[in-house]
PDB file of C-alpha atoms in Angstrom:
ATOM      1  CA  UNK A 717      23.145-136.143   3.058  1.00 45.00           C
ATOM      2  CA  UNK A 718      21.097-135.994   0.352  1.00 48.00           C
ATOM      3  CA  UNK A 719      22.297-135.217  -2.709  1.00 49.00           C
ATOM      4  CA  UNK A 720      20.985-134.075  -6.057  1.00 50.00           C
ATOM      5  CA  UNK A 721      21.350-137.139  -8.155  1.00 51.00           C
ATOM      6  CA  UNK A 722      23.732-136.442 -11.411  1.00 49.00           C
ATOM      7  CA  UNK A 723      21.100-137.652 -13.944  1.00 50.00           C
ATOM      8  CA  UNK A 724      18.524-135.103 -12.158  1.00 56.00           C
ATOM      9  CA  UNK A 725      16.607-134.310 -15.549  1.00 69.00           C
ATOM     10  CA  UNK A 726      16.872-131.325 -17.130  1.00 75.00           C
ATOM     11  CA  UNK A 727      12.821-130.833 -16.944  1.00 76.00           C
ATOM     12  CA  UNK A 728      13.039-130.655 -12.993  1.00 77.00           C
ATOM     13  CA  UNK A 729      15.938-128.589 -13.228  1.00 79.00           C
ATOM     14  CA  UNK A 730      13.857-125.888 -15.236  1.00 78.00           C
ATOM     15  CA  UNK A 731      11.241-126.228 -12.632  1.00 80.00           C
ATOM     16  CA  UNK A 732      12.904-125.698 -10.083  1.00 78.00           C
ATOM     17  CA  UNK A 733      15.022-122.808 -11.617  1.00 80.00           C
ATOM     18  CA  UNK A 734      11.409-121.214 -11.899  1.00 82.00           C
ATOM     19  CA  UNK A 735      10.167-121.998  -8.711  1.00 80.00           C
ATOM     20  CA  UNK A 736      13.321-120.141  -7.349  1.00 81.00           C
ATOM     21  CA  UNK A 737      12.643-117.137  -9.539  1.00 81.00           C
ATOM     22  CA  UNK A 738       9.266-117.209  -8.514  1.00 84.00           C
ATOM     23  CA  UNK A 739      10.367-117.139  -4.816  1.00 81.00           C
ATOM     24  CA  UNK A 740      12.547-113.758  -5.673  1.00 85.00           C
ATOM     25  CA  UNK A 741      10.358-111.997  -7.852  1.00 84.00           C
ATOM     26  CA  UNK A 742       7.639-112.789  -4.567  1.00 81.00           C
ATOM     27  CA  UNK A 743       9.845-111.235  -2.051  1.00 82.00           C
ATOM     28  CA  UNK A 744      11.045-108.051  -4.555  1.00 83.00           C
ATOM     29  CA  UNK A 745       7.401-107.559  -4.852  1.00 84.00           C
ATOM     30  CA  UNK A 746       6.887-107.528  -1.177  1.00 82.00           C
ATOM     31  CA  UNK A 747       9.703-105.382  -0.719  1.00 83.00           C
ATOM     32  CA  UNK A 748       8.436-102.818  -3.995  1.00 84.00           C
ATOM     33  CA  UNK A 749       4.659-103.086  -2.229  1.00 82.00           C
ATOM     34  CA  UNK A 750       6.634-101.893   1.350  1.00 83.00           C
ATOM     35  CA  UNK A 751       8.695 -98.954  -0.134  1.00 83.00           C
ATOM     36  CA  UNK A 752       5.702 -98.162  -2.480  1.00 83.00           C
ATOM     37  CA  UNK A 753       3.622 -97.939   0.835  1.00 82.00           C
ATOM     38  CA  UNK A 754       6.169 -95.800   2.256  1.00 84.00           C
ATOM     39  CA  UNK A 755       6.415 -93.540  -0.478  1.00 84.00           C
ATOM     40  CA  UNK A 756       2.668 -93.154  -0.511  1.00 83.00           C
ATOM     41  CA  UNK A 757       2.904 -92.214   3.393  1.00 83.00           C
ATOM     42  CA  UNK A 758       5.370 -89.965   3.203  1.00 85.00           C
ATOM     43  CA  UNK A 759       3.473 -88.186  -0.310  1.00 83.00           C
ATOM     44  CA  UNK A 760       0.697 -88.248   1.868  1.00 80.00           C
ATOM     45  CA  UNK A 761       2.208 -86.410   4.521  1.00 83.00           C
ATOM     46  CA  UNK A 762       3.623 -83.861   2.154  1.00 83.00           C
ATOM     47  CA  UNK A 763       0.271 -83.374   0.878  1.00 80.00           C
ATOM     48  CA  UNK A 764      -0.646 -82.676   4.462  1.00 79.00           C
ATOM     49  CA  UNK A 765       1.661 -80.266   5.041  1.00 80.00           C
ATOM     50  CA  UNK A 766       1.082 -78.283   1.451  1.00 82.00           C
ATOM     51  CA  UNK A 767      -2.523 -78.362   2.247  1.00 78.00           C
ATOM     52  CA  UNK A 768      -2.104 -77.165   5.603  1.00 79.00           C
ATOM     53  CA  UNK A 769       0.691 -74.653   4.298  1.00 77.00           C
ATOM     54  CA  UNK A 770      -1.933 -73.583   1.003  1.00 78.00           C
ATOM     55  CA  UNK A 771      -4.801 -72.977   3.843  1.00 78.00           C
ATOM     56  CA  UNK A 772      -2.446 -70.789   6.082  1.00 77.00           C
ATOM     57  CA  UNK A 773      -1.198 -68.817   2.999  1.00 80.00           C
ATOM     58  CA  UNK A 774      -5.021 -68.097   2.180  1.00 79.00           C
ATOM     59  CA  UNK A 775      -5.893 -67.256   5.723  1.00 81.00           C
ATOM     60  CA  UNK A 776      -2.846 -64.643   5.179  1.00 82.00           C
ATOM     61  CA  UNK A 777      -4.279 -63.572   2.003  1.00 82.00           C
ATOM     62  CA  UNK A 778      -7.641 -63.359   3.449  1.00 83.00           C
ATOM     63  CA  UNK A 779      -6.196 -61.231   6.362  1.00 83.00           C
ATOM     64  CA  UNK A 780      -3.667 -59.262   4.238  1.00 83.00           C
ATOM     65  CA  UNK A 781      -7.027 -58.132   2.107  1.00 83.00           C
ATOM     66  CA  UNK A 782      -9.060 -57.449   5.219  1.00 84.00           C
ATOM     67  CA  UNK A 783      -6.157 -55.169   6.132  1.00 86.00           C
ATOM     68  CA  UNK A 784      -6.029 -53.673   2.758  1.00 85.00           C
ATOM     69  CA  UNK A 785      -9.409 -53.054   3.024  1.00 86.00           C
ATOM     70  CA  UNK A 786      -9.345 -51.685   6.590  1.00 88.00           C
ATOM     71  CA  UNK A 787      -6.118 -49.221   5.601  1.00 86.00           C
ATOM     72  CA  UNK A 788      -8.692 -48.092   2.226  1.00 86.00           C
ATOM     73  CA  UNK A 789     -11.324 -47.722   4.862  1.00 88.00           C
ATOM     74  CA  UNK A 790      -9.236 -45.468   7.215  1.00 87.00           C
ATOM     75  CA  UNK A 791      -7.456 -43.416   4.191  1.00 87.00           C
ATOM     76  CA  UNK A 792     -10.836 -42.488   3.162  1.00 87.00           C
ATOM     77  CA  UNK A 793     -11.801 -41.473   6.516  1.00 88.00           C
ATOM     78  CA  UNK A 794      -8.631 -39.423   6.925  1.00 89.00           C
ATOM     79  CA  UNK A 795      -9.138 -37.844   3.601  1.00 87.00           C
ATOM     80  CA  UNK A 796     -12.711 -37.149   4.408  1.00 88.00           C
ATOM     81  CA  UNK A 797     -11.511 -35.825   7.940  1.00 88.00           C
ATOM     82  CA  UNK A 798      -8.420 -33.958   5.922  1.00 88.00           C
ATOM     83  CA  UNK A 799     -10.901 -31.990   3.440  1.00 89.00           C
ATOM     84  CA  UNK A 800     -13.599 -31.594   6.560  1.00 89.00           C
ATOM     85  CA  UNK A 801     -10.440 -29.584   8.082  1.00 88.00           C
ATOM     86  CA  UNK A 802      -9.179 -27.757   4.947  1.00 89.00           C
ATOM     87  CA  UNK A 803     -13.031 -26.402   4.803  1.00 88.00           C
ATOM     88  CA  UNK A 804     -13.079 -25.481   8.151  1.00 90.00           C
ATOM     89  CA  UNK A 805      -9.976 -23.994   7.531  1.00 89.00           C
ATOM     90  CA  UNK A 806     -11.160 -22.044   4.381  1.00 90.00           C
ATOM     91  CA  UNK A 807     -14.366 -20.870   6.351  1.00 88.00           C
ATOM     92  CA  UNK A 808     -11.905 -20.130   9.149  1.00 89.00           C
ATOM     93  CA  UNK A 809      -9.921 -17.685   6.613  1.00 88.00           C
ATOM     94  CA  UNK A 810     -12.759 -16.152   5.329  1.00 89.00           C
ATOM     95  CA  UNK A 811     -14.202 -15.191   8.756  1.00 88.00           C
ATOM     96  CA  UNK A 812     -10.688 -13.588   9.508  1.00 89.00           C
ATOM     97  CA  UNK A 813     -10.316 -11.836   6.114  1.00 89.00           C
ATOM     98  CA  UNK A 814     -14.013 -10.394   6.598  1.00 89.00           C
ATOM     99  CA  UNK A 815     -13.360  -9.967  10.413  1.00 89.00           C
ATOM    100  CA  UNK A 816      -9.964  -7.844   9.369  1.00 89.00           C
ATOM    101  CA  UNK A 817     -11.668  -6.074   6.675  1.00 89.00           C
ATOM    102  CA  UNK A 818     -14.364  -5.248   9.430  1.00 88.00           C
ATOM    103  CA  UNK A 819     -11.499  -3.956  11.654  1.00 89.00           C
ATOM    104  CA  UNK A 820      -9.977  -2.040   8.839  1.00 90.00           C
ATOM    105  CA  UNK A 821     -13.387  -0.437   8.013  1.00 88.00           C
ATOM    106  CA  UNK A 822     -13.376   0.483  11.916  1.00 87.00           C
ATOM    107  CA  UNK A 823      -9.927   1.850  12.038  1.00 90.00           C
ATOM    108  CA  UNK A 824     -11.204   4.228   8.808  1.00 88.00           C
ATOM    109  CA  UNK A 825     -14.171   5.080  10.450  1.00 86.00           C
ATOM    110  CA  UNK A 826     -12.609   5.767  13.427  1.00 84.00           C
ATOM    111  CA  UNK A 827      -9.873   7.487  12.002  1.00 83.00           C
ATOM    112  CA  UNK A 828     -12.523   9.553  10.167  1.00 85.00           C
ATOM    113  CA  UNK A 829     -14.345  10.255  13.097  1.00 77.00           C
ATOM    114  CA  UNK A 830     -11.333  11.713  15.098  1.00 72.00           C
ATOM    115  CA  UNK A 831     -10.218  13.816  11.871  1.00 74.00           C
ATOM    116  CA  UNK A 832     -13.892  15.515  11.181  1.00 75.00           C
ATOM    117  CA  UNK A 833     -13.391  16.087  15.197  1.00 68.00           C
ATOM    118  CA  UNK A 834     -10.386  17.688  15.254  1.00 69.00           C
ATOM    119  CA  UNK A 835     -11.484  19.822  12.130  1.00 69.00           C
ATOM    120  CA  UNK A 836     -14.776  20.776  14.159  1.00 74.00           C
ATOM    121  CA  UNK A 837     -12.635  21.409  17.378  1.00 80.00           C
ATOM    122  CA  UNK A 838      -9.598  23.432  15.436  1.00 88.00           C
ATOM    123  CA  UNK A 839      -9.305  27.148  14.426  1.00 89.00           C
ATOM    124  CA  UNK A 840      -9.962  27.877  10.478  1.00 91.00           C
ATOM    125  CA  UNK A 841      -8.301  31.295   9.008  1.00 91.00           C
ATOM    126  CA  UNK A 842      -9.444  32.671   6.266  1.00 89.00           C
ATOM    127  CA  UNK A 843      -8.244  35.555   4.291  1.00 87.00           C
ATOM    128  CA  UNK A 844     -10.165  38.823   2.490  1.00 81.00           C
ATOM    129  CA  UNK A 845      -8.843  41.762   1.457  1.00 72.00           C
ATOM    130  CA  UNK A 846     -10.640  44.574   3.611  1.00 59.00           C
ATOM    131  CA  UNK A 847      -9.082  47.980   2.255  1.00 62.00           C
ATOM    132  CA  UNK A 848      -6.561  49.391  -0.788  1.00 58.00           C
ATOM    133  CA  UNK A 849      -4.977  49.648  -2.550  1.00 55.00           C
ATOM    134  CA  UNK A 850      -3.676  52.911  -1.778  1.00 53.00           C
ATOM    135  CA  UNK A 851      -1.741  55.034  -4.085  1.00 50.00           C
ATOM    136  CA  UNK A 852       0.853  53.067  -6.445  1.00 54.00           C
ATOM    137  CA  UNK A 853       4.363  54.343  -6.081  1.00 54.00           C
ATOM    138  CA  UNK A 854       7.582  53.960  -7.798  1.00 52.00           C
ATOM    139  CA  UNK A 855      10.727  54.909  -6.178  1.00 46.00           C
ATOM    140  CA  UNK A 856      14.077  56.875  -7.276  1.00 42.00           C
ATOM    141  CA  UNK A 857      15.769  53.443  -6.771  1.00 41.00           C
ATOM    142  CA  UNK A 858      13.735  51.259  -9.255  1.00 48.00           C
ATOM    143  CA  UNK A 859      11.769  49.422  -6.516  1.00 54.00           C
ATOM    144  CA  UNK A 860       7.684  50.121  -5.979  1.00 59.00           C
ATOM    145  CA  UNK A 861       5.401  50.462  -2.845  1.00 62.00           C
ATOM    146  CA  UNK A 862       2.145  49.345  -1.998  1.00 64.00           C
ATOM    147  CA  UNK A 863       0.038  49.553   1.079  1.00 67.00           C
ATOM    148  CA  UNK A 864      -2.912  47.464   1.743  1.00 71.00           C
ATOM    149  CA  UNK A 865      -5.064  45.848   4.430  1.00 76.00           C
ATOM    150  CA  UNK A 866      -5.531  42.180   5.139  1.00 81.00           C
ATOM    151  CA  UNK A 867      -8.838  40.760   7.372  1.00 86.00           C
ATOM    152  CA  UNK A 868      -8.326  37.809   8.957  1.00 89.00           C
ATOM    153  CA  UNK A 869     -11.301  36.056  10.405  1.00 90.00           C
ATOM    154  CA  UNK A 870     -11.045  32.465  12.455  1.00 91.00           C
ATOM    155  CA  UNK A 871     -14.250  30.495  11.430  1.00 90.00           C
ATOM    156  CA  UNK A 872     -13.329  27.668  13.489  1.00 88.00           C
ATOM    157  CA  UNK A 873     -14.441  26.618  17.056  1.00 89.00           C
ATOM    158  CA  UNK A 874     -11.240  27.143  18.953  1.00 91.00           C
ATOM    159  CA  UNK A 875      -9.073  29.899  18.993  1.00 93.00           C
ATOM    160  CA  UNK A 876      -6.000  30.922  16.436  1.00 92.00           C
ATOM    161  CA  UNK A 877      -2.586  31.584  17.858  1.00 92.00           C
ATOM    162  CA  UNK A 878       0.436  32.773  16.759  1.00 91.00           C
ATOM    163  CA  UNK A 879      -0.962  34.116  14.087  1.00 91.00           C
ATOM    164  CA  UNK A 880       1.302  36.149  11.493  1.00 89.00           C
ATOM    165  CA  UNK A 881       1.423  36.926   8.087  1.00 87.00           C
ATOM    166  CA  UNK A 882       4.776  36.733   5.487  1.00 86.00           C
ATOM    167  CA  UNK A 883       4.491  38.397   2.082  1.00 83.00           C
ATOM    168  CA  UNK A 884       6.542  38.584  -0.635  1.00 81.00           C
ATOM    169  CA  UNK A 885       6.541  40.463  -4.509  1.00 77.00           C
ATOM    170  CA  UNK A 886       8.129  40.297  -7.782  1.00 75.00           C
ATOM    171  CA  UNK A 887       7.320  42.247 -11.045  1.00 74.00           C
ATOM    172  CA  UNK A 888       6.357  40.193 -13.993  1.00 74.00           C
ATOM    173  CA  UNK A 889       6.743  41.475 -17.749  1.00 76.00           C
ATOM    174  CA  UNK A 890       3.275  42.036 -19.108  1.00 76.00           C
ATOM    175  CA  UNK A 891       4.580  41.024 -22.191  1.00 75.00           C
ATOM    176  CA  UNK A 892       5.383  37.334 -20.976  1.00 75.00           C
ATOM    177  CA  UNK A 893       3.610  36.763 -18.006  1.00 74.00           C
ATOM    178  CA  UNK A 894       4.095  33.393 -16.815  1.00 81.00           C
ATOM    179  CA  UNK A 895       0.870  32.091 -15.425  1.00 82.00           C
ATOM    180  CA  UNK A 896       2.591  29.495 -13.079  1.00 87.00           C
ATOM    181  CA  UNK A 897       5.199  31.669 -11.521  1.00 87.00           C
ATOM    182  CA  UNK A 898       2.784  32.935  -8.987  1.00 88.00           C
ATOM    183  CA  UNK A 899       2.515  29.723  -7.564  1.00 90.00           C
ATOM    184  CA  UNK A 900       6.199  28.547  -7.884  1.00 90.00           C
ATOM    185  CA  UNK A 901       7.087  32.331  -5.633  1.00 88.00           C
ATOM    186  CA  UNK A 902       4.658  31.593  -3.013  1.00 90.00           C
ATOM    187  CA  UNK A 903       5.678  27.736  -2.672  1.00 91.00           C
ATOM    188  CA  UNK A 904       9.351  29.160  -2.371  1.00 90.00           C
ATOM    189  CA  UNK A 905       8.112  31.520   0.362  1.00 89.00           C
ATOM    190  CA  UNK A 906       5.779  29.371   2.275  1.00 90.00           C
ATOM    191  CA  UNK A 907       6.853  25.747   2.050  1.00 90.00           C
ATOM    192  CA  UNK A 908       9.597  25.858   3.930  1.00 86.00           C
ATOM    193  CA  UNK A 909       8.977  29.058   6.366  1.00 86.00           C
ATOM    194  CA  UNK A 910       9.327  28.991  10.082  1.00 85.00           C
ATOM    195  CA  UNK A 911       7.222  30.824  13.019  1.00 83.00           C
ATOM    196  CA  UNK A 912       8.616  33.624  13.804  1.00 82.00           C
ATOM    197  CA  UNK A 913      10.706  33.610  17.392  1.00 79.00           C
ATOM    198  CA  UNK A 914       9.074  37.060  18.404  1.00 80.00           C
ATOM    199  CA  UNK A 915       6.288  36.301  20.602  1.00 78.00           C
ATOM    200  CA  UNK A 916       5.034  40.019  21.058  1.00 78.00           C
ATOM    201  CA  UNK A 917       4.647  39.964  17.382  1.00 75.00           C
ATOM    202  CA  UNK A 918       2.104  37.339  17.651  1.00 85.00           C
ATOM    203  CA  UNK A 919      -1.834  37.741  17.663  1.00 87.00           C
ATOM    204  CA  UNK A 920      -4.857  35.639  19.019  1.00 91.00           C
ATOM    205  CA  UNK A 921      -8.032  35.631  17.002  1.00 91.00           C
ATOM    206  CA  UNK A 922     -11.223  33.906  18.782  1.00 92.00           C
ATOM    207  CA  UNK A 923     -13.586  31.983  17.032  1.00 91.00           C
ATOM    208  CA  UNK A 924     -16.260  33.836  14.901  1.00 90.00           C
ATOM    209  CA  UNK A 925     -13.888  37.538  15.258  1.00 91.00           C
ATOM    210  CA  UNK A 926     -11.921  39.079  12.753  1.00 89.00           C
ATOM    211  CA  UNK A 927      -8.915  41.395  12.899  1.00 85.00           C
ATOM    212  CA  UNK A 928      -6.590  42.776  10.629  1.00 80.00           C
ATOM    213  CA  UNK A 929      -3.092  41.786  11.036  1.00 66.00           C
ATOM    214  CA  UNK A 930      -0.760  44.802  11.603  1.00 46.00           C
ATOM    215  CA  UNK A 931       2.763  45.354  12.734  1.00 34.00           C
ATOM    216  CA  UNK A 932       1.590  47.910  15.543  1.00 30.00           C
ATOM    217  CA  UNK A 933      -1.680  46.300  16.663  1.00 26.00           C
ATOM    218  CA  UNK A 934      -3.555  49.140  14.716  1.00 26.00           C
ATOM    219  CA  UNK A 935      -4.767  49.419  11.064  1.00 27.00           C
ATOM    220  CA  UNK A 936      -2.823  47.119   8.952  1.00 31.00           C
ATOM    221  CA  UNK A 937      -0.314  49.450   6.554  1.00 31.00           C
ATOM    222  CA  UNK A 938       1.826  46.807   4.878  1.00 36.00           C
ATOM    223  CA  UNK A 939       4.050  48.013   2.494  1.00 36.00           C
ATOM    224  CA  UNK A 940       5.926  46.245   0.101  1.00 37.00           C
ATOM    225  CA  UNK A 941       9.237  46.777  -1.528  1.00 37.00           C
ATOM    226  CA  UNK A 942      10.581  44.755  -4.617  1.00 39.00           C
ATOM    227  CA  UNK A 943      13.161  45.459  -6.883  1.00 40.00           C
ATOM    228  CA  UNK A 944      13.083  44.704 -10.659  1.00 38.00           C
ATOM    229  CA  UNK A 945      14.881  42.522 -12.320  1.00 41.00           C
ATOM    230  CA  UNK A 946      15.405  44.196 -15.982  1.00 39.00           C
ATOM    231  CA  UNK A 947      18.717  45.760 -14.416  1.00 39.00           C
ATOM    232  CA  UNK A 948      20.308  42.135 -13.670  1.00 36.00           C
ATOM    233  CA  UNK A 949      18.637  40.647 -17.249  1.00 34.00           C
ATOM    234  CA  UNK A 950      20.913  43.212 -19.099  1.00 30.00           C
ATOM    235  CA  UNK A 951      23.793  42.932 -17.273  1.00 34.00           C
ATOM    236  CA  UNK A 952      23.913  38.915 -18.131  1.00 32.00           C
ATOM    237  CA  UNK A 953      23.570  40.297 -21.784  1.00 35.00           C
ATOM    238  CA  UNK A 954      20.085  38.872 -22.323  1.00 35.00           C
ATOM    239  CA  UNK A 955      17.378  41.069 -23.924  1.00 37.00           C
ATOM    240  CA  UNK A 956      15.796  43.845 -21.588  1.00 42.00           C
ATOM    241  CA  UNK A 957      12.479  43.269 -20.303  1.00 42.00           C
ATOM    242  CA  UNK A 958       9.524  45.738 -21.132  1.00 51.00           C
ATOM    243  CA  UNK A 959       8.912  48.602 -18.795  1.00 69.00           C
ATOM    244  CA  UNK A 960       5.155  47.221 -18.654  1.00 76.00           C
ATOM    245  CA  UNK A 961       5.249  45.160 -15.514  1.00 76.00           C
ATOM    246  CA  UNK A 962       2.104  43.698 -13.248  1.00 78.00           C
ATOM    247  CA  UNK A 963       2.710  43.456  -9.699  1.00 78.00           C
ATOM    248  CA  UNK A 964       1.918  40.305  -7.682  1.00 82.00           C
ATOM    249  CA  UNK A 965       2.005  39.573  -3.991  1.00 83.00           C
ATOM    250  CA  UNK A 966       2.320  36.303  -2.749  1.00 86.00           C
ATOM    251  CA  UNK A 967       1.802  35.453   0.747  1.00 87.00           C
ATOM    252  CA  UNK A 968       0.549  33.066   3.683  1.00 90.00           C
ATOM    253  CA  UNK A 969      -0.766  33.110   7.204  1.00 91.00           C
ATOM    254  CA  UNK A 970       1.044  30.992   9.867  1.00 92.00           C
ATOM    255  CA  UNK A 971      -1.029  29.636  12.872  1.00 92.00           C
ATOM    256  CA  UNK A 972      -1.981  27.032  15.164  1.00 92.00           C
ATOM    257  CA  UNK A 973      -5.045  25.995  16.726  1.00 91.00           C
ATOM    258  CA  UNK A 974      -5.429  26.930  20.398  1.00 87.00           C
ATOM    259  CA  UNK A 975      -2.597  25.128  22.461  1.00 86.00           C
ATOM    260  CA  UNK A 976      -1.935  22.238  19.545  1.00 85.00           C
ATOM    261  CA  UNK A 977       1.694  22.122  18.061  1.00 84.00           C
ATOM    262  CA  UNK A 978       0.426  21.754  14.642  1.00 86.00           C
ATOM    263  CA  UNK A 979       0.945  24.464  12.927  1.00 89.00           C
ATOM    264  CA  UNK A 980      -1.423  25.733   9.798  1.00 92.00           C
ATOM    265  CA  UNK A 981      -1.224  27.515   6.792  1.00 92.00           C
ATOM    266  CA  UNK A 982      -3.948  30.087   4.443  1.00 92.00           C
ATOM    267  CA  UNK A 983      -1.883  31.071   1.293  1.00 92.00           C
ATOM    268  CA  UNK A 984      -3.529  33.860  -1.081  1.00 89.00           C
ATOM    269  CA  UNK A 985      -2.169  35.630  -4.090  1.00 88.00           C
ATOM    270  CA  UNK A 986      -3.119  38.874  -5.055  1.00 84.00           C
ATOM    271  CA  UNK A 987      -2.228  40.627  -8.535  1.00 82.00           C
ATOM    272  CA  UNK A 988      -2.148  44.009  -8.909  1.00 79.00           C
ATOM    273  CA  UNK A 989      -3.409  46.048 -11.820  1.00 80.00           C
ATOM    274  CA  UNK A 990      -4.299  49.456 -12.723  1.00 78.00           C
ATOM    275  CA  UNK A 991      -7.692  50.382 -14.586  1.00 79.00           C
ATOM    276  CA  UNK A 992      -7.222  50.843 -18.646  1.00 77.00           C
ATOM    277  CA  UNK A 993      -7.684  54.583 -19.493  1.00 72.00           C
ATOM    278  CA  UNK A 994      -8.485  53.934 -22.988  1.00 74.00           C
ATOM    279  CA  UNK A 995     -11.009  50.836 -22.158  1.00 72.00           C
ATOM    280  CA  UNK A 996     -12.673  51.525 -18.562  1.00 66.00           C
ATOM    281  CA  UNK A 997     -14.070  47.657 -18.142  1.00 62.00           C
ATOM    282  CA  UNK A 998     -10.598  46.108 -19.226  1.00 63.00           C
ATOM    283  CA  UNK A 999      -7.579  46.063 -17.346  1.00 67.00           C
ATOM    284  CA  UNK A1000      -3.828  47.588 -17.996  1.00 69.00           C
ATOM    285  CA  UNK A1001      -0.078  46.900 -16.466  1.00 72.00           C
ATOM    286  CA  UNK A1002       2.053  49.292 -15.142  1.00 70.00           C
ATOM    287  CA  UNK A1003       4.857  51.125 -16.575  1.00 70.00           C
ATOM    288  CA  UNK A1004       8.156  51.330 -14.470  1.00 62.00           C
ATOM    289  CA  UNK A1005       8.612  54.968 -12.717  1.00 62.00           C
ATOM    290  CA  UNK A1006       4.856  56.030 -13.297  1.00 69.00           C
ATOM    291  CA  UNK A1007       2.798  56.587 -10.372  1.00 69.00           C
ATOM    292  CA  UNK A1008      -0.164  55.678 -10.355  1.00 71.00           C
ATOM    293  CA  UNK A1009      -3.255  57.200  -8.044  1.00 73.00           C
ATOM    294  CA  UNK A1010      -5.512  55.265  -5.750  1.00 69.00           C
ATOM    295  CA  UNK A1011      -8.347  55.153  -7.913  1.00 73.00           C
ATOM    296  CA  UNK A1012      -6.988  53.742 -10.992  1.00 76.00           C
ATOM    297  CA  UNK A1013      -5.273  50.704  -8.690  1.00 75.00           C
ATOM    298  CA  UNK A1014      -6.676  47.396  -7.563  1.00 77.00           C
ATOM    299  CA  UNK A1015      -6.100  44.143  -6.283  1.00 79.00           C
ATOM    300  CA  UNK A1016      -7.702  40.979  -7.807  1.00 81.00           C
ATOM    301  CA  UNK A1017      -7.433  37.159  -6.608  1.00 85.00           C
ATOM    302  CA  UNK A1018      -5.478  34.890  -8.925  1.00 85.00           C
ATOM    303  CA  UNK A1019      -7.398  33.225 -10.968  1.00 84.00           C
ATOM    304  CA  UNK A1020      -5.048  29.816 -11.128  1.00 83.00           C
ATOM    305  CA  UNK A1021      -5.068  29.147  -7.684  1.00 83.00           C
ATOM    306  CA  UNK A1022      -2.816  29.665  -4.703  1.00 82.00           C
ATOM    307  CA  UNK A1023      -5.709  29.960  -1.785  1.00 83.00           C
ATOM    308  CA  UNK A1024      -4.537  26.802  -0.246  1.00 81.00           C
ATOM    309  CA  UNK A1025      -5.042  26.260   3.497  1.00 83.00           C
ATOM    310  CA  UNK A1026      -4.628  23.032   5.707  1.00 82.00           C
TER     311      UNK A1026
END
């Protein structure tokens, strides 16, 4: 076995050490190159994966954008369809309203036609004063009686049945005559009047005929008796009314049209006056207790109404 000589030169030692160091550096360089190569391969693989992931992400983004565009298009189509549906609904609603108006107009026309038919096929009774008054008379019990005749005419197309007349009268003070009082008195008499139960006292008037309503099927001689009110006023310690009075007769004729159940009325109001002896062209009131001859008494229809008919 060879041994290094103990007397090896320093220069040889240095050269040997340098050679050893070079070998180690070369070996380290080889190892480093291998590691770098492996690192490069790893980075390349990662880069490939990143590129592949980026491509997938891009494809997903493109697909998402395409989906968004399709969704937007679908939403626009749905909105357009909704607008068309709304337009159709509005048009349908307008047509329904128009149809409803036409239906209501048809109903009104039918009701009017039916009403006109009923009016043309019913009885119509009118009232006229045929004769009278006769002698105006005050009785001893401070009441008055007067006789007059009422003529009823049926101008309708069917008979007027169950015809009867109701009347009432009162004395109004001439000094403070209330022009509304006759209408109130008529309403009290006729608004809630009920037909008579005595069918034998009722009459029938045929179309185009006239008749005088009487209690004995003869000429109507209707006597109206009404007590004066001034005695009651004195009893309540109120000023006694003037003895000058204006008699007023309120009345209504009740009847039906043929066999129909609906009842009808024709109302009338008559004021009773006397001729003014001082002024023949004017009228005068009556004096309580003073009889008046036939020639000085007359009736006049009430000018403020009371001739209602239904």
